[in-house]
Amino acid sequence: MRFVVCIKQVPETTDVKINPETHTLMREGVVSIVNPFDMYAIEEAIRMKARLGSGTVTALSMGPPQAEAVLREAIAMGADEGILLSDRAFAGSDTWATSYTLSMALRKMGDYQVIICGKQASDGDTAQVGPGIAAHLDLPQITYVRRVEAQDDKHIVAERLLEDGVEVVDSPLPCVLTVVKELNEPRLPSLKGKMNAKKAQITVWKAADIGCDPQCLGLTGSPTKVLRIFTPPARKGGQMLTGETHQVVSQLVEKIKDTVLSAQA
Amino acid sequence: MTDEPIQIINDKCVRCGACVKACPFGAIAQAEKKSFPVIDLHKCTLCGACKEACKFDAITIQAKPAPSTTVTLDDYKGVWIFAEQHDGVPQSITFELLGEGRKLADQLGMKLSAVLLGSGIQGRTDELIARGADLVIVADQPELASFQDEAYAAVLSELIRRHKPAIFLCGATTIGRSVLSRVAVTVRAGLTADCTALAIDPTTHELLQTRPAFGGNIMATIITPNARPQMATVRHKVMKEAEIIPGRKGQVLVETLSQALLQCRARRIRFEPEKEKSANIAEANIIVSGGRGMQKPENFDLLRDLAGVLGGAVGASRAAVDSNWIAYSHQVGQTGKTVCPKIYIACGISGQIQHLAGMSSSDIIVAINKDPDAPIFKMATYGIVGDLFEVVPRLTEAFRKLLAK
């Protein structure tokens, strides 16, 4: 039984600052990390393997050669192997082309049972790649999973977080899950895990290795194109309200009451 | 070298370094201050930020010629919105989409259609028409009573094939994002997530889809030049709801669907509605949010009181959720939800960038914090340096009096 976690290397956004003169992102010395939501995906895959008593956890990523760091991090946590899809032909992929490329790698593996993705990546914030993989492979999906209720080698029952409540969904395997933070608490790598990660041989697949149609890859294969990128207008400087508590409260009430009243409709 | 999709034309380049600074991915470097910039193609995502920054047109980005398809773009006509309903009740996002969709349709001189999937929902079409739809396309089947990813995606894909809309909009809700991602892959269309602004390009008539990325630090405008429909999910509370126009006329089209489209492997077993009314932060006009400064779970009752009086929801920072003071469904920020209310009242929240990423597009931000140096004050429309345990109850009282009148 193979559990595949799809993970992405992202910049640690805490370090992203805007250059006040050029209004562009300053990226010098920005650290790359595993996308925060993917940490819950890795942890859950490791727990599934433990729960079922056997299987392989494969970490899969697409990105530049340096993205192998996130695969090593997954192995340090307990994943058994890492596969990196890296080819210049993948550059400029939107979510259509990314989910296509990942699905082609999954086809090559063939024996996947559960595919787990973080709900969304912290740089793009689309939440489209997980369901996109499911569509490319024609698999059922359970998105926004916050708890796995039951699981055997044929089925999974999971709770998904909707805006107005929790839905419990039963899906046959194979299936795609996208997961949110509440699901678990990702473990820290053990010393042994770190040793394994250091020694691990990361498999690298190029477009030709997974039989991709070049027309479906990268910028060419992406239906959406970025027309322009700009910095959002900065918020206007705020106003500090000062005085005794009762004074600041009445000032604030005065400032926001019209908006509050119009929001009651 | 001519194969590379992005190139710097050295004849035009003045080596100013603007592209190096503009690159969000650190993919462009100059060996020395005044040498020609070099692009690391392993890091480059072809986002175009450098091209935008270059004042000398020295950077070109060229995709390989798009595959010749049988798609004739002009065959695709009309603007569609997905009418999200829960238990037959159209959600507020549906009315927001109708408002925005109406504007786009009018600019294009096209019809606006609402696509309504559900069971026993045919009585709900009048309101969609009154709020701007020219046509309501209905799929009314017992299998569609509650949202099911596979059946909803299959039905929507089939309807797109039948009617060929030019534009298809959907809320960036849990349901919207789950289903449209599948549809876009199936019909080979472009999909832009979580848009906060939409417009029609006056010359190309393409849909300009603007969305935040990098936690709201940058904005990107996306187009779908060679595929149809142009699909986008739209963030809650950004677009204005369409008003009801009494007596407005429109058509209803009830679709026949084959049984195969309604098959689902993953099935809903049960649904547990959220008991706490204040939990639906995505749809709230007013959010009262608490952070580490709340100190203990019981203190969130102060925020519940204020939210109750204001008719709002209760949010929380990651610090408060990780301390188990309040459930994860309330979390605002990078690992929680992105919200966009009219008023966001941050109580005892310092304002870490991950939190700001989830709420910085709120219309009015009020910050109440003891620490005058808290970063949240830089973002706040109105800031109060003070003890939230004194300020919040008084604020609740003041609004209780005001709204009772």
CSV table of N, CA and C in Angstrom, one decimal, chain B residues 122-208:
chain,number,residue,atom,x,y,z
B,122,GLN,N,-36.4,24.1,-7.8
B,122,GLN,CA,-37.0,24.9,-8.9
B,122,GLN,C,-37.7,26.1,-8.4
B,123,GLY,N,-38.2,26.1,-7.2
B,123,GLY,CA,-38.8,27.3,-6.6
B,123,GLY,C,-37.9,28.4,-6.3
B,124,ARG,N,-36.6,28.2,-6.4
B,124,ARG,CA,-35.6,29.2,-6.0
B,124,ARG,C,-35.1,30.0,-7.2
B,125,THR,N,-35.6,29.8,-8.4
B,125,THR,CA,-35.1,30.5,-9.6
B,125,THR,C,-35.5,31.9,-9.6
B,126,ASP,N,-36.7,32.2,-9.1
B,126,ASP,CA,-37.3,33.6,-9.2
B,126,ASP,C,-36.3,34.6,-8.6
B,127,GLU,N,-35.8,34.3,-7.4
B,127,GLU,CA,-34.9,35.2,-6.7
B,127,GLU,C,-33.6,35.5,-7.5
B,128,LEU,N,-33.1,34.4,-8.2
B,128,LEU,CA,-31.9,34.6,-9.0
B,128,LEU,C,-32.2,35.5,-10.2
B,129,ILE,N,-33.3,35.4,-10.7
B,129,ILE,CA,-33.7,36.2,-11.9
B,129,ILE,C,-33.9,37.7,-11.4
B,130,ALA,N,-34.6,37.8,-10.2
B,130,ALA,CA,-34.8,39.2,-9.7
B,130,ALA,C,-33.5,39.9,-9.4
B,131,ARG,N,-32.5,39.1,-9.1
B,131,ARG,CA,-31.2,39.7,-8.8
B,131,ARG,C,-30.3,39.8,-10.0
B,132,GLY,N,-30.8,39.5,-11.2
B,132,GLY,CA,-30.0,39.9,-12.3
B,132,GLY,C,-29.8,38.8,-13.3
B,133,ALA,N,-30.1,37.5,-13.0
B,133,ALA,CA,-29.9,36.5,-14.0
B,133,ALA,C,-30.9,36.6,-15.2
B,134,ASP,N,-30.4,36.4,-16.4
B,134,ASP,CA,-31.3,36.4,-17.6
B,134,ASP,C,-31.9,35.0,-17.7
B,135,LEU,N,-31.0,34.0,-17.3
B,135,LEU,CA,-31.4,32.6,-17.5
B,135,LEU,C,-30.9,31.8,-16.2
B,136,VAL,N,-31.7,30.9,-15.8
B,136,VAL,CA,-31.3,30.0,-14.7
B,136,VAL,C,-31.2,28.6,-15.3
B,137,ILE,N,-30.1,28.0,-15.3
B,137,ILE,CA,-29.9,26.6,-15.8
B,137,ILE,C,-30.0,25.7,-14.5
B,138,VAL,N,-31.0,24.8,-14.5
B,138,VAL,CA,-31.3,24.1,-13.3
B,138,VAL,C,-30.9,22.6,-13.6
B,139,ALA,N,-30.2,22.0,-12.6
B,139,ALA,CA,-30.0,20.6,-12.6
B,139,ALA,C,-30.7,20.1,-11.3
B,140,ASP,N,-31.9,19.5,-11.4
B,140,ASP,CA,-32.7,19.2,-10.2
B,140,ASP,C,-32.8,17.7,-10.1
B,141,GLN,N,-32.0,17.1,-9.2
B,141,GLN,CA,-31.9,15.6,-9.1
B,141,GLN,C,-31.7,15.3,-7.6
B,142,PRO,N,-32.3,14.2,-7.1
B,142,PRO,CA,-32.2,13.8,-5.7
B,142,PRO,C,-30.7,13.6,-5.4
B,143,GLU,N,-29.9,13.1,-6.3
B,143,GLU,CA,-28.5,12.9,-6.1
B,143,GLU,C,-27.7,14.2,-5.8
B,144,LEU,N,-28.3,15.3,-6.2
B,144,LEU,CA,-27.6,16.6,-6.1
B,144,LEU,C,-28.0,17.4,-4.8
B,145,ALA,N,-28.8,16.7,-4.0
B,145,ALA,CA,-29.4,17.4,-2.8
B,145,ALA,C,-28.3,18.1,-2.0
B,146,SER,N,-27.3,17.3,-1.6
B,146,SER,CA,-26.2,18.0,-0.9
B,146,SER,C,-25.0,18.0,-1.9
B,147,PHE,N,-24.0,18.8,-1.5
B,147,PHE,CA,-22.8,18.9,-2.4
B,147,PHE,C,-22.0,17.6,-2.4
B,148,GLN,N,-21.8,17.1,-3.7
B,148,GLN,CA,-20.9,15.9,-3.8
B,148,GLN,C,-19.9,16.3,-4.9
B,149,ASP,N,-18.6,16.3,-4.6
B,149,ASP,CA,-17.6,16.8,-5.5
B,149,ASP,C,-17.7,16.2,-6.9
B,150,GLU,N,-17.8,14.8,-6.9
B,150,GLU,CA,-17.7,14.2,-8.3
B,150,GLU,C,-18.9,14.5,-9.1
B,151,ALA,N,-20.1,14.4,-8.5
B,151,ALA,CA,-21.3,14.6,-9.3
B,151,ALA,C,-21.5,16.0,-9.7
B,152,TYR,N,-21.2,16.9,-8.8
B,152,TYR,CA,-21.3,18.4,-9.1
B,152,TYR,C,-20.3,18.7,-10.2
B,153,ALA,N,-19.1,18.2,-10.1
B,153,ALA,CA,-18.1,18.5,-11.2
B,153,ALA,C,-18.5,17.9,-12.5
B,154,ALA,N,-19.0,16.7,-12.5
B,154,ALA,CA,-19.4,16.0,-13.8
B,154,ALA,C,-20.5,16.8,-14.4
B,155,VAL,N,-21.5,17.2,-13.6
B,155,VAL,CA,-22.7,17.9,-14.2
B,155,VAL,C,-22.2,19.2,-14.7
B,156,LEU,N,-21.4,20.0,-14.0
B,156,LEU,CA,-21.0,21.3,-14.4
B,156,LEU,C,-20.2,21.2,-15.7
B,157,SER,N,-19.3,20.2,-15.8
B,157,SER,CA,-18.5,20.0,-17.0
B,157,SER,C,-19.4,19.7,-18.2
B,158,GLU,N,-20.4,18.9,-18.0
B,158,GLU,CA,-21.3,18.5,-19.0
B,158,GLU,C,-22.1,19.8,-19.5
B,159,LEU,N,-22.5,20.6,-18.6
B,159,LEU,CA,-23.3,21.8,-18.9
B,159,LEU,C,-22.4,22.8,-19.7
B,160,ILE,N,-21.1,22.8,-19.3
B,160,ILE,CA,-20.2,23.7,-20.1
B,160,ILE,C,-20.1,23.2,-21.5
B,161,ARG,N,-19.9,21.9,-21.7
B,161,ARG,CA,-19.8,21.3,-23.0
B,161,ARG,C,-21.1,21.6,-23.9
B,162,ARG,N,-22.2,21.6,-23.2
B,162,ARG,CA,-23.5,21.8,-23.9
B,162,ARG,C,-23.7,23.2,-24.3
B,163,HIS,N,-23.3,24.2,-23.4
B,163,HIS,CA,-23.7,25.6,-23.7
B,163,HIS,C,-22.6,26.5,-23.9
B,164,LYS,N,-21.3,26.1,-23.7
B,164,LYS,CA,-20.1,26.9,-24.0
B,164,LYS,C,-20.2,28.3,-23.5
B,165,PRO,N,-20.1,28.5,-22.2
B,165,PRO,CA,-20.0,29.9,-21.7
B,165,PRO,C,-18.6,30.5,-21.9
B,166,ALA,N,-18.6,31.8,-22.0
B,166,ALA,CA,-17.3,32.5,-22.1
B,166,ALA,C,-16.6,32.7,-20.8
B,167,ILE,N,-17.4,32.9,-19.7
B,167,ILE,CA,-16.9,33.1,-18.4
B,167,ILE,C,-17.7,32.3,-17.4
B,168,PHE,N,-17.0,31.7,-16.4
B,168,PHE,CA,-17.8,31.0,-15.4
B,168,PHE,C,-17.2,31.4,-14.0
B,169,LEU,N,-18.0,32.0,-13.2
B,169,LEU,CA,-17.6,32.4,-11.9
B,169,LEU,C,-18.2,31.6,-10.8
B,170,CYS,N,-17.5,31.4,-9.7
B,170,CYS,CA,-17.9,30.6,-8.6
B,170,CYS,C,-17.4,31.2,-7.3
B,171,GLY,N,-18.0,31.1,-6.2
B,171,GLY,CA,-17.4,31.6,-4.9
B,171,GLY,C,-16.1,30.8,-4.5
B,172,ALA,N,-15.2,31.5,-3.9
B,172,ALA,CA,-14.0,30.9,-3.5
B,172,ALA,C,-14.2,30.2,-2.1
B,173,THR,N,-15.4,29.5,-2.0
B,173,THR,CA,-15.8,28.8,-0.8
B,173,THR,C,-15.1,27.4,-0.8
B,174,THR,N,-15.3,26.7,0.3
B,174,THR,CA,-14.8,25.3,0.3
B,174,THR,C,-15.3,24.5,-0.9
B,175,ILE,N,-16.6,24.6,-1.1
B,175,ILE,CA,-17.3,23.9,-2.1
B,175,ILE,C,-16.8,24.4,-3.5
B,176,GLY,N,-16.8,25.7,-3.7
B,176,GLY,CA,-16.4,26.3,-5.0
B,176,GLY,C,-15.0,25.9,-5.4
B,177,ARG,N,-14.1,26.0,-4.4
B,177,ARG,CA,-12.7,25.6,-4.8
B,177,ARG,C,-12.6,24.1,-5.1
B,178,SER,N,-13.3,23.3,-4.3
B,178,SER,CA,-13.2,21.9,-4.5
B,178,SER,C,-13.8,21.4,-5.8
B,179,VAL,N,-14.9,22.0,-6.2
B,179,VAL,CA,-15.5,21.5,-7.4
B,179,VAL,C,-14.9,22.2,-8.7
B,180,LEU,N,-14.7,23.5,-8.7
B,180,LEU,CA,-14.2,24.1,-9.9
B,180,LEU,C,-12.8,23.6,-10.3
B,181,SER,N,-12.0,23.3,-9.4
B,181,SER,CA,-10.7,22.7,-9.7
B,181,SER,C,-10.8,21.5,-10.6
B,182,ARG,N,-11.8,20.7,-10.2
B,182,ARG,CA,-12.0,19.4,-11.0
B,182,ARG,C,-12.6,19.8,-12.4
B,183,VAL,N,-13.5,20.7,-12.4
B,183,VAL,CA,-14.2,21.1,-13.7
B,183,VAL,C,-13.1,21.7,-14.7
B,184,ALA,N,-12.2,22.5,-14.1
B,184,ALA,CA,-11.2,23.2,-15.0
B,184,ALA,C,-10.3,22.2,-15.7
B,185,VAL,N,-9.9,21.2,-14.9
B,185,VAL,CA,-9.1,20.1,-15.5
B,185,VAL,C,-9.8,19.3,-16.5
B,186,THR,N,-11.1,19.0,-16.2
B,186,THR,CA,-11.9,18.2,-17.1
B,186,THR,C,-12.1,18.9,-18.5
B,187,VAL,N,-12.5,20.1,-18.4
B,187,VAL,CA,-12.8,20.8,-19.7
B,187,VAL,C,-11.6,21.6,-20.3
B,188,ARG,N,-10.4,21.4,-19.7
B,188,ARG,CA,-9.1,22.0,-20.1
B,188,ARG,C,-9.3,23.5,-20.2
B,189,ALA,N,-9.8,24.1,-19.0
B,189,ALA,CA,-9.9,25.5,-19.0
B,189,ALA,C,-9.0,26.1,-17.9
B,190,GLY,N,-8.8,27.4,-18.0
B,190,GLY,CA,-8.0,28.1,-17.0
B,190,GLY,C,-8.8,28.5,-15.8
B,191,LEU,N,-8.3,28.4,-14.6
B,191,LEU,CA,-9.0,28.7,-13.4
B,191,LEU,C,-8.1,29.6,-12.5
B,192,THR,N,-8.6,30.7,-12.1
B,192,THR,CA,-7.9,31.6,-11.2
B,192,THR,C,-8.6,31.6,-9.9
B,193,ALA,N,-7.8,31.4,-8.8
B,193,ALA,CA,-8.4,31.2,-7.5
B,193,ALA,C,-8.5,32.5,-6.7
B,194,ASP,N,-9.6,32.7,-6.0
B,194,ASP,CA,-9.7,33.7,-5.0
B,194,ASP,C,-9.6,35.1,-5.5
B,195,CYS,N,-10.3,35.4,-6.6
B,195,CYS,CA,-10.1,36.8,-7.1
B,195,CYS,C,-10.7,37.8,-6.3
B,196,THR,N,-10.1,39.0,-6.2
B,196,THR,CA,-10.7,40.1,-5.5
B,196,THR,C,-11.1,41.2,-6.4
B,197,ALA,N,-10.8,41.1,-7.7
B,197,ALA,CA,-11.3,42.1,-8.7
B,197,ALA,C,-11.4,41.4,-10.0
B,198,LEU,N,-12.4,41.8,-10.8
B,198,LEU,CA,-12.6,41.3,-12.1
B,198,LEU,C,-12.9,42.4,-13.0
B,199,ALA,N,-12.5,42.4,-14.3
B,199,ALA,CA,-12.8,43.4,-15.2
B,199,ALA,C,-12.6,42.8,-16.6
B,200,ILE,N,-13.2,43.6,-17.6
B,200,ILE,CA,-13.1,43.1,-19.0
B,200,ILE,C,-12.0,44.1,-19.7
B,201,ASP,N,-11.1,43.5,-20.4
B,201,ASP,CA,-10.1,44.3,-21.1
B,201,ASP,C,-10.9,44.9,-22.3
B,202,PRO,N,-10.8,46.3,-22.4
B,202,PRO,CA,-11.6,46.9,-23.4
B,202,PRO,C,-11.2,46.5,-24.9
B,203,THR,N,-10.0,46.2,-25.1
B,203,THR,CA,-9.6,45.8,-26.5
B,203,THR,C,-9.7,44.3,-26.8
B,204,THR,N,-9.2,43.5,-25.9
B,204,THR,CA,-9.2,42.0,-26.2
B,204,THR,C,-10.5,41.4,-25.7
B,205,HIS,N,-11.3,42.0,-24.9
B,205,HIS,CA,-12.5,41.5,-24.3
B,205,HIS,C,-12.2,40.3,-23.4
B,206,GLU,N,-11.0,40.1,-23.0
B,206,GLU,CA,-10.6,39.1,-22.1
B,206,GLU,C,-11.0,39.4,-20.6
B,207,LEU,N,-11.2,38.4,-19.8
B,207,LEU,CA,-11.5,38.6,-18.4
B,207,LEU,C,-10.2,38.9,-17.7
B,208,LEU,N,-10.0,40.0,-17.0
B,208,LEU,CA,-8.9,40.3,-16.2
B,208,LEU,C,-9.1,39.9,-14.8
